[in-house]
PDB file of C-alpha atoms in Angstrom:
ATOM      1  CA  UNK S   1     -33.251 -34.770  17.484  1.00  0.00           C
ATOM      2  CA  UNK S   2     -31.315 -36.645  14.775  1.00  0.00           C
ATOM      3  CA  UNK S   3     -30.416 -40.318  15.112  1.00  0.00           C
ATOM      4  CA  UNK S   4     -26.691 -39.453  15.015  1.00  0.00           C
ATOM      5  CA  UNK S   5     -27.201 -36.925  17.804  1.00  0.00           C
ATOM      6  CA  UNK S   6     -28.862 -39.517  20.053  1.00  0.00           C
ATOM      7  CA  UNK S   7     -26.027 -41.963  19.533  1.00  0.00           C
ATOM      8  CA  UNK S   8     -23.342 -39.448  20.612  1.00  0.00           C
ATOM      9  CA  UNK S   9     -22.644 -38.520  24.203  1.00  0.00           C
ATOM     10  CA  UNK S  10     -22.481 -34.890  25.255  1.00  0.00           C
ATOM     11  CA  UNK S  11     -18.735 -35.314  25.803  1.00  0.00           C
ATOM     12  CA  UNK S  12     -18.337 -36.493  22.205  1.00  0.00           C
ATOM     13  CA  UNK S  13     -20.374 -33.574  20.897  1.00  0.00           C
ATOM     14  CA  UNK S  14     -18.310 -31.168  23.011  1.00  0.00           C
ATOM     15  CA  UNK S  15     -15.116 -32.538  21.462  1.00  0.00           C
ATOM     16  CA  UNK S  16     -16.676 -32.099  18.028  1.00  0.00           C
ATOM     17  CA  UNK S  17     -17.541 -28.478  18.840  1.00  0.00           C
ATOM     18  CA  UNK S  18     -14.055 -27.714  20.164  1.00  0.00           C
ATOM     19  CA  UNK S  19     -12.478 -29.177  17.026  1.00  0.00           C
ATOM     20  CA  UNK S  20     -14.818 -27.387  14.624  1.00  0.00           C
ATOM     21  CA  UNK S  21     -13.406 -24.616  12.460  1.00  0.00           C
ATOM     22  CA  UNK S  22     -15.461 -21.443  12.174  1.00  0.00           C
ATOM     23  CA  UNK S  23     -16.744 -22.388   8.741  1.00  0.00           C
ATOM     24  CA  UNK S  24     -18.023 -25.664  10.196  1.00  0.00           C
ATOM     25  CA  UNK S  25     -20.155 -24.081  12.927  1.00  0.00           C
ATOM     26  CA  UNK S  26     -23.342 -23.613  10.834  1.00  0.00           C
ATOM     27  CA  UNK S  27     -23.307 -27.343  10.072  1.00  0.00           C
ATOM     28  CA  UNK S  28     -22.709 -28.114  13.771  1.00  0.00           C
ATOM     29  CA  UNK S  29     -25.632 -25.914  14.834  1.00  0.00           C
ATOM     30  CA  UNK S  30     -27.911 -27.474  12.227  1.00  0.00           C
ATOM     31  CA  UNK S  31     -26.979 -30.993  13.326  1.00  0.00           C
ATOM     32  CA  UNK S  32     -27.634 -30.454  17.042  1.00  0.00           C
ATOM     33  CA  UNK S  33     -30.223 -27.657  17.263  1.00  0.00           C
ATOM     34  CA  UNK S  34     -33.063 -30.153  17.882  1.00  0.00           C
ATOM     35  CA  UNK S  35     -31.162 -32.069  20.567  1.00  0.00           C
ATOM     36  CA  UNK S  36     -33.053 -31.282  23.786  1.00  0.00           C
ATOM     37  CA  UNK S  37     -30.268 -32.225  26.168  1.00  0.00           C
ATOM     38  CA  UNK S  38     -29.232 -29.167  28.208  1.00  0.00           C
ATOM     39  CA  UNK S  39     -25.533 -29.765  27.605  1.00  0.00           C
ATOM     40  CA  UNK S  40     -25.996 -29.923  23.847  1.00  0.00           C
ATOM     41  CA  UNK S  41     -28.218 -26.827  23.855  1.00  0.00           C
ATOM     42  CA  UNK S  42     -25.460 -24.987  25.722  1.00  0.00           C
ATOM     43  CA  UNK S  43     -22.914 -25.990  23.066  1.00  0.00           C
ATOM     44  CA  UNK S  44     -25.128 -24.896  20.161  1.00  0.00           C
ATOM     45  CA  UNK S  45     -25.746 -21.575  21.924  1.00  0.00           C
ATOM     46  CA  UNK S  46     -21.981 -21.100  22.271  1.00  0.00           C
ATOM     47  CA  UNK S  47     -21.554 -21.871  18.573  1.00  0.00           C
ATOM     48  CA  UNK S  48     -24.244 -19.335  17.668  1.00  0.00           C
ATOM     49  CA  UNK S  49     -22.572 -16.648  19.813  1.00  0.00           C
ATOM     50  CA  UNK S  50     -19.241 -17.371  18.172  1.00  0.00           C
ATOM     51  CA  UNK S  51     -20.806 -17.015  14.734  1.00  0.00           C
ATOM     52  CA  UNK S  52     -22.479 -13.764  15.778  1.00  0.00           C
ATOM     53  CA  UNK S  53     -19.149 -12.352  16.958  1.00  0.00           C
ATOM     54  CA  UNK S  54     -17.575 -13.405  13.688  1.00  0.00           C
ATOM     55  CA  UNK S  55     -20.244 -11.558  11.708  1.00  0.00           C
ATOM     56  CA  UNK S  56     -19.763  -8.468  13.887  1.00  0.00           C
ATOM     57  CA  UNK S  57     -16.017  -8.604  13.279  1.00  0.00           C
ATOM     58  CA  UNK S  58     -16.530  -8.919   9.533  1.00  0.00           C
ATOM     59  CA  UNK S  59     -18.845  -5.914   9.626  1.00  0.00           C
ATOM     60  CA  UNK S  60     -16.204  -3.961  11.557  1.00  0.00           C
ATOM     61  CA  UNK S  61     -13.583  -4.874   8.976  1.00  0.00           C
ATOM     62  CA  UNK S  62     -15.875  -3.634   6.201  1.00  0.00           C
ATOM     63  CA  UNK S  63     -15.786  -0.259   7.974  1.00  0.00           C
ATOM     64  CA  UNK S  64     -12.003  -0.578   8.406  1.00  0.00           C
ATOM     65  CA  UNK S  65     -11.525  -0.981   4.646  1.00  0.00           C
ATOM     66  CA  UNK S  66     -13.609   2.026   3.591  1.00  0.00           C
ATOM     67  CA  UNK S  67     -10.548   4.039   2.528  1.00  0.00           C
ATOM     68  CA  UNK S  68      -8.944   1.033   0.814  1.00  0.00           C
ATOM     69  CA  UNK S  69     -12.087   0.637  -1.280  1.00  0.00           C
ATOM     70  CA  UNK S  70     -12.268   4.367  -1.928  1.00  0.00           C
ATOM     71  CA  UNK S  71      -8.768   4.331  -3.422  1.00  0.00           C
ATOM     72  CA  UNK S  72      -9.008   0.869  -5.006  1.00  0.00           C
ATOM     73  CA  UNK S  73      -8.158   2.320  -8.430  1.00  0.00           C
ATOM     74  CA  UNK S  74      -4.563   2.657  -7.216  1.00  0.00           C
ATOM     75  CA  UNK S  75      -2.471  -0.501  -7.579  1.00  0.00           C
ATOM     76  CA  UNK S  76      -0.488  -0.187  -4.343  1.00  0.00           C
ATOM     77  CA  UNK S  77      -2.324   1.424  -1.428  1.00  0.00           C
ATOM     78  CA  UNK S  78       0.097   1.763   1.479  1.00  0.00           C
ATOM     79  CA  UNK S  79      -0.724   2.383   5.135  1.00  0.00           C
ATOM     80  CA  UNK S  80       1.854   4.206   7.256  1.00  0.00           C
ATOM     81  CA  UNK S  81       2.027   4.669  11.018  1.00  0.00           C
ATOM     82  CA  UNK S  82       4.534   4.934  13.859  1.00  0.00           C
ATOM     83  CA  UNK S  83       5.154   3.725  17.388  1.00  0.00           C
ATOM     84  CA  UNK S  84       7.175   5.363  20.121  1.00  0.00           C
ATOM     85  CA  UNK S  85       6.833   9.114  19.732  1.00  0.00           C
ATOM     86  CA  UNK S  86       6.198   9.632  23.442  1.00  0.00           C
ATOM     87  CA  UNK S  87       8.751   7.487  25.361  1.00  0.00           C
ATOM     88  CA  UNK S  88      11.777   8.823  27.197  1.00  0.00           C
ATOM     89  CA  UNK S  89      14.045   6.187  25.670  1.00  0.00           C
ATOM     90  CA  UNK S  90      14.513   4.148  22.534  1.00  0.00           C
ATOM     91  CA  UNK S  91      13.835   4.838  18.865  1.00  0.00           C
ATOM     92  CA  UNK S  92      10.710   5.957  17.106  1.00  0.00           C
ATOM     93  CA  UNK S  93       9.731   3.186  14.674  1.00  0.00           C
ATOM     94  CA  UNK S  94       7.523   3.442  11.572  1.00  0.00           C
ATOM     95  CA  UNK S  95       5.746   0.731   9.626  1.00  0.00           C
ATOM     96  CA  UNK S  96       4.477   0.664   6.048  1.00  0.00           C
ATOM     97  CA  UNK S  97       2.158  -2.033   4.685  1.00  0.00           C
ATOM     98  CA  UNK S  98       0.588  -2.801   1.295  1.00  0.00           C
ATOM     99  CA  UNK S  99      -2.080  -5.513   1.146  1.00  0.00           C
ATOM    100  CA  UNK S 100      -3.445  -7.275  -1.944  1.00  0.00           C
ATOM    101  CA  UNK S 101      -6.815  -6.128  -3.204  1.00  0.00           C
ATOM    102  CA  UNK S 102      -9.818  -7.395  -1.209  1.00  0.00           C
ATOM    103  CA  UNK S 103      -7.592  -8.822   1.530  1.00  0.00           C
ATOM    104  CA  UNK S 104      -9.669  -9.960   4.520  1.00  0.00           C
ATOM    105  CA  UNK S 105      -7.581 -10.101   7.665  1.00  0.00           C
ATOM    106  CA  UNK S 106      -9.821 -10.107  10.719  1.00  0.00           C
ATOM    107  CA  UNK S 107      -9.120  -8.519  14.105  1.00  0.00           C
ATOM    108  CA  UNK S 108      -6.667  -5.894  12.843  1.00  0.00           C
ATOM    109  CA  UNK S 109      -7.079  -2.726  14.857  1.00  0.00           C
ATOM    110  CA  UNK S 110      -5.161   0.198  16.303  1.00  0.00           C
ATOM    111  CA  UNK S 111      -2.194  -1.495  18.003  1.00  0.00           C
ATOM    112  CA  UNK S 112      -3.007   0.293  21.275  1.00  0.00           C
ATOM    113  CA  UNK S 113      -6.375  -1.488  21.383  1.00  0.00           C
ATOM    114  CA  UNK S 114      -4.824  -4.960  21.133  1.00  0.00           C
ATOM    115  CA  UNK S 115      -3.145  -7.194  23.684  1.00  0.00           C
ATOM    116  CA  UNK S 116       0.540  -7.974  23.238  1.00  0.00           C
ATOM    117  CA  UNK S 117      -0.357 -11.579  22.370  1.00  0.00           C
ATOM    118  CA  UNK S 118      -2.844 -10.483  19.692  1.00  0.00           C
ATOM    119  CA  UNK S 119      -0.353  -7.982  18.230  1.00  0.00           C
ATOM    120  CA  UNK S 120       2.241 -10.755  17.943  1.00  0.00           C
ATOM    121  CA  UNK S 121      -0.255 -13.086  16.269  1.00  0.00           C
ATOM    122  CA  UNK S 122      -1.366 -10.410  13.814  1.00  0.00           C
ATOM    123  CA  UNK S 123       2.242  -9.351  13.162  1.00  0.00           C
ATOM    124  CA  UNK S 124       2.932 -12.751  11.586  1.00  0.00           C
ATOM    125  CA  UNK S 125      -0.320 -12.695   9.618  1.00  0.00           C
ATOM    126  CA  UNK S 126       0.393  -9.201   8.294  1.00  0.00           C
ATOM    127  CA  UNK S 127       3.840 -10.225   7.047  1.00  0.00           C
ATOM    128  CA  UNK S 128       2.512 -13.395   5.406  1.00  0.00           C
ATOM    129  CA  UNK S 129      -0.443 -11.642   3.717  1.00  0.00           C
ATOM    130  CA  UNK S 130       1.111  -8.330   2.667  1.00  0.00           C
ATOM    131  CA  UNK S 131       2.242  -7.608  -0.863  1.00  0.00           C
ATOM    132  CA  UNK S 132       5.001  -5.558   0.736  1.00  0.00           C
ATOM    133  CA  UNK S 133       5.986  -4.292   4.172  1.00  0.00           C
ATOM    134  CA  UNK S 134       8.728  -2.074   5.492  1.00  0.00           C
ATOM    135  CA  UNK S 135      10.060  -0.750   8.767  1.00  0.00           C
ATOM    136  CA  UNK S 136      12.107   2.362   9.470  1.00  0.00           C
ATOM    137  CA  UNK S 137      13.436   3.942  12.644  1.00  0.00           C
ATOM    138  CA  UNK S 138      15.129   6.987  14.062  1.00  0.00           C
ATOM    139  CA  UNK S 139      17.395   6.576  17.081  1.00  0.00           C
ATOM    140  CA  UNK S 140      17.281   8.543  20.311  1.00  0.00           C
ATOM    141  CA  UNK S 141      20.367  10.420  19.118  1.00  0.00           C
ATOM    142  CA  UNK S 142      18.574  11.451  15.930  1.00  0.00           C
ATOM    143  CA  UNK S 143      15.474  12.476  17.898  1.00  0.00           C
ATOM    144  CA  UNK S 144      17.639  14.756  20.078  1.00  0.00           C
ATOM    145  CA  UNK S 145      19.335  16.175  17.013  1.00  0.00           C
ATOM    146  CA  UNK S 146      16.367  16.974  14.756  1.00  0.00           C
ATOM    147  CA  UNK S 147      13.348  16.716  17.161  1.00  0.00           C
ATOM    148  CA  UNK S 148      10.739  13.985  17.448  1.00  0.00           C
ATOM    149  CA  UNK S 149       8.484  15.163  14.615  1.00  0.00           C
ATOM    150  CA  UNK S 150      11.276  15.326  12.044  1.00  0.00           C
ATOM    151  CA  UNK S 151      12.633  12.006  13.327  1.00  0.00           C
ATOM    152  CA  UNK S 152       9.189  10.453  12.856  1.00  0.00           C
ATOM    153  CA  UNK S 153       9.053  11.724   9.278  1.00  0.00           C
ATOM    154  CA  UNK S 154      12.514  10.268   8.677  1.00  0.00           C
ATOM    155  CA  UNK S 155      11.471   6.866  10.055  1.00  0.00           C
ATOM    156  CA  UNK S 156       8.347   6.884   7.868  1.00  0.00           C
ATOM    157  CA  UNK S 157      10.281   7.708   4.717  1.00  0.00           C
ATOM    158  CA  UNK S 158      12.691   4.881   5.536  1.00  0.00           C
ATOM    159  CA  UNK S 159       9.803   2.433   6.076  1.00  0.00           C
ATOM    160  CA  UNK S 160       8.332   3.383   2.685  1.00  0.00           C
ATOM    161  CA  UNK S 161      11.723   3.040   0.985  1.00  0.00           C
ATOM    162  CA  UNK S 162      12.107  -0.414   2.556  1.00  0.00           C
ATOM    163  CA  UNK S 163       8.889  -1.705   0.990  1.00  0.00           C
ATOM    164  CA  UNK S 164      10.717  -2.868  -2.121  1.00  0.00           C
ATOM    165  CA  UNK S 165       7.952  -1.369  -4.288  1.00  0.00           C
ATOM    166  CA  UNK S 166       6.847   2.190  -4.921  1.00  0.00           C
ATOM    167  CA  UNK S 167       3.325   2.736  -3.533  1.00  0.00           C
ATOM    168  CA  UNK S 168       0.837   4.702  -5.577  1.00  0.00           C
ATOM    169  CA  UNK S 169      -0.857   6.338  -2.587  1.00  0.00           C
ATOM    170  CA  UNK S 170      -0.202   6.607   1.143  1.00  0.00           C
ATOM    171  CA  UNK S 171      -2.846   6.442   3.845  1.00  0.00           C
ATOM    172  CA  UNK S 172      -1.292   8.148   6.870  1.00  0.00           C
ATOM    173  CA  UNK S 173      -2.384   8.449  10.466  1.00  0.00           C
ATOM    174  CA  UNK S 174      -3.210  12.164  10.632  1.00  0.00           C
ATOM    175  CA  UNK S 175       0.010  13.559   9.133  1.00  0.00           C
ATOM    176  CA  UNK S 176       1.496  14.478   5.772  1.00  0.00           C
ATOM    177  CA  UNK S 177       5.087  13.314   5.352  1.00  0.00           C
ATOM    178  CA  UNK S 178       7.313  15.972   3.750  1.00  0.00           C
ATOM    179  CA  UNK S 179       9.748  15.321   0.888  1.00  0.00           C
ATOM    180  CA  UNK S 180       7.684  12.630  -0.825  1.00  0.00           C
ATOM    181  CA  UNK S 181       6.255  12.725  -4.340  1.00  0.00           C
ATOM    182  CA  UNK S 182       3.641  10.075  -3.608  1.00  0.00           C
ATOM    183  CA  UNK S 183       0.048  11.181  -3.109  1.00  0.00           C
ATOM    184  CA  UNK S 184      -0.870  11.180   0.599  1.00  0.00           C
ATOM    185  CA  UNK S 185      -4.195  11.002   2.428  1.00  0.00           C
ATOM    186  CA  UNK S 186      -3.929  12.016   6.103  1.00  0.00           C
ATOM    187  CA  UNK S 187      -6.723  10.405   8.130  1.00  0.00           C
ATOM    188  CA  UNK S 188      -7.521  11.558  11.655  1.00  0.00           C
ATOM    189  CA  UNK S 189      -7.363   8.505  13.955  1.00  0.00           C
ATOM    190  CA  UNK S 190      -6.496   6.524  10.873  1.00  0.00           C
ATOM    191  CA  UNK S 191      -5.208   3.529  12.852  1.00  0.00           C
ATOM    192  CA  UNK S 192      -8.809   2.961  13.987  1.00  0.00           C
ATOM    193  CA  UNK S 193     -10.350   3.608  10.552  1.00  0.00           C
ATOM    194  CA  UNK S 194      -8.052   1.960   8.011  1.00  0.00           C
ATOM    195  CA  UNK S 195      -6.884  -1.650   7.922  1.00  0.00           C
ATOM    196  CA  UNK S 196      -3.578  -0.792   6.249  1.00  0.00           C
ATOM    197  CA  UNK S 197      -2.779   2.006   8.709  1.00  0.00           C
ATOM    198  CA  UNK S 198      -3.693  -0.263  11.620  1.00  0.00           C
ATOM    199  CA  UNK S 199      -1.463  -2.999  10.189  1.00  0.00           C
ATOM    200  CA  UNK S 200       1.388  -0.496   9.911  1.00  0.00           C
ATOM    201  CA  UNK S 201       0.859   0.488  13.553  1.00  0.00           C
ATOM    202  CA  UNK S 202       1.065  -3.179  14.602  1.00  0.00           C
ATOM    203  CA  UNK S 203       4.208  -3.693  12.536  1.00  0.00           C
ATOM    204  CA  UNK S 204       5.840  -0.659  14.132  1.00  0.00           C
ATOM    205  CA  UNK S 205       4.695  -1.453  17.675  1.00  0.00           C
ATOM    206  CA  UNK S 206       5.795  -5.101  17.703  1.00  0.00           C
ATOM    207  CA  UNK S 207       9.140  -4.223  16.125  1.00  0.00           C
ATOM    208  CA  UNK S 208       9.783  -1.488  18.674  1.00  0.00           C
ATOM    209  CA  UNK S 209       8.667  -3.603  21.646  1.00  0.00           C
ATOM    210  CA  UNK S 210      11.093  -6.343  20.620  1.00  0.00           C
ATOM    211  CA  UNK S 211      13.883  -3.795  20.356  1.00  0.00           C
ATOM    212  CA  UNK S 212      13.110  -2.492  23.848  1.00  0.00           C
ATOM    213  CA  UNK S 213      13.192  -6.030  25.229  1.00  0.00           C
ATOM    214  CA  UNK S 214      16.667  -6.422  23.737  1.00  0.00           C
ATOM    215  CA  UNK S 215      17.707  -3.068  25.196  1.00  0.00           C
ATOM    216  CA  UNK S 216      16.524  -4.327  28.580  1.00  0.00           C
ATOM    217  CA  UNK S 217      19.206  -7.017  28.376  1.00  0.00           C
ATOM    218  CA  UNK S 218      21.818  -4.504  27.244  1.00  0.00           C
ATOM    219  CA  UNK S 219      20.944  -1.892  29.878  1.00  0.00           C
ATOM    220  CA  UNK S 220      19.616  -3.743  32.955  1.00  0.00           C
ATOM    221  CA  UNK S 221      17.963  -1.893  35.793  1.00  0.00           C
ATOM    222  CA  UNK S 222      15.738   0.491  33.843  1.00  0.00           C
ATOM    223  CA  UNK S 223      12.892  -1.961  33.199  1.00  0.00           C
ATOM    224  CA  UNK S 224      12.736  -1.347  29.439  1.00  0.00           C
ATOM    225  CA  UNK S 225      11.106  -4.736  28.797  1.00  0.00           C
ATOM    226  CA  UNK S 226       8.166  -3.773  31.011  1.00  0.00           C
ATOM    227  CA  UNK S 227       7.509  -0.110  30.181  1.00  0.00           C
ATOM    228  CA  UNK S 228       9.147   0.019  26.731  1.00  0.00           C
ATOM    229  CA  UNK S 229      10.811   3.327  27.543  1.00  0.00           C
ATOM    230  CA  UNK S 230       7.679   5.259  28.510  1.00  0.00           C
ATOM    231  CA  UNK S 231       7.801   7.617  31.484  1.00  0.00           C
ATOM    232  CA  UNK S 232       6.377   5.360  34.172  1.00  0.00           C
ATOM    233  CA  UNK S 233       7.056   5.958  37.853  1.00  0.00           C
ATOM    234  CA  UNK S 234       9.422   2.980  37.924  1.00  0.00           C
ATOM    235  CA  UNK S 235      11.310   4.229  34.884  1.00  0.00           C
ATOM    236  CA  UNK S 236      11.754   7.723  36.300  1.00  0.00           C
ATOM    237  CA  UNK S 237      12.952   6.314  39.624  1.00  0.00           C
ATOM    238  CA  UNK S 238      15.510   4.143  37.816  1.00  0.00           C
ATOM    239  CA  UNK S 239      16.578   7.092  35.665  1.00  0.00           C
ATOM    240  CA  UNK S 240      17.238   9.240  38.751  1.00  0.00           C
ATOM    241  CA  UNK S 241      19.097   6.415  40.467  1.00  0.00           C
ATOM    242  CA  UNK S 242      21.206   5.169  37.545  1.00  0.00           C
ATOM    243  CA  UNK S 243      21.369   8.229  35.332  1.00  0.00           C
ATOM    244  CA  UNK S 244      20.651   8.126  31.586  1.00  0.00           C
ATOM    245  CA  UNK S 245      21.958   5.400  29.304  1.00  0.00           C
ATOM    246  CA  UNK S 246      22.801   5.542  25.618  1.00  0.00           C
ATOM    247  CA  UNK S 247      19.235   5.085  24.407  1.00  0.00           C
ATOM    248  CA  UNK S 248      17.652   7.809  26.548  1.00  0.00           C
ATOM    249  CA  UNK S 249      16.378  10.855  24.684  1.00  0.00           C
ATOM    250  CA  UNK S 250      18.327  13.638  26.346  1.00  0.00           C
ATOM    251  CA  UNK S 251      15.841  16.301  25.244  1.00  0.00           C
ATOM    252  CA  UNK S 252      12.998  14.301  26.840  1.00  0.00           C
ATOM    253  CA  UNK S 253      14.508  13.643  30.281  1.00  0.00           C
ATOM    254  CA  UNK S 254      15.784  17.070  31.300  1.00  0.00           C
ATOM    255  CA  UNK S 255      12.920  17.687  33.737  1.00  0.00           C
ATOM    256  CA  UNK S 256      13.528  14.385  35.524  1.00  0.00           C
ATOM    257  CA  UNK S 257      17.243  14.880  36.272  1.00  0.00           C
TER     258      UNK S 257
END
């Protein structure tokens, strides 16, 4: 046990641990590993677990950047994904993201695997770290007019056009977008395998969720803020009671009316 360790109370050491940044944890562990007090041993064990989780996350992100490394010869590698193909109401929204080379942004994952709070936190980090990002959408009216698949393609093309740069290659979640001259790599379950596709899915999901929360204020009674337009029991009950509103996809709700 070091002399400094003896002089500090467990409460003081706990405050030091809580204030420590991740990069400071190895130094914290080294300083207090020999302290035999049970409370201090508990804190060093917590620090070690936190470091272990950090290393596991970094290893996961190495796997999540396999395709980015594979196509690193391209200057602008763009991930593309969508949110909202399945709901009964609201737009389908697409995101497009280009990161700088060797960007390390931990905890990015398929948006469906993240909590709303984590998506919001990562949304800000994606925008601040990206070389370029873009969002596109197709309204419920467009979905009814040209079908959901074509509307999704339209939203994706718009997201790419809104990047402000021309990407050299697109990493897409499982699909090939028609009417583009850019090279495309469709990746099955790409939002769980590629950091840029996952980032695009977060961008699209958070954007769409915020739109549905605004629609909830415009069209009260349907519960859009809670279910985001998906076909929950509560949504279907409200639809049958109130009838469709302007943002309902008429081709999606026929069986419920």
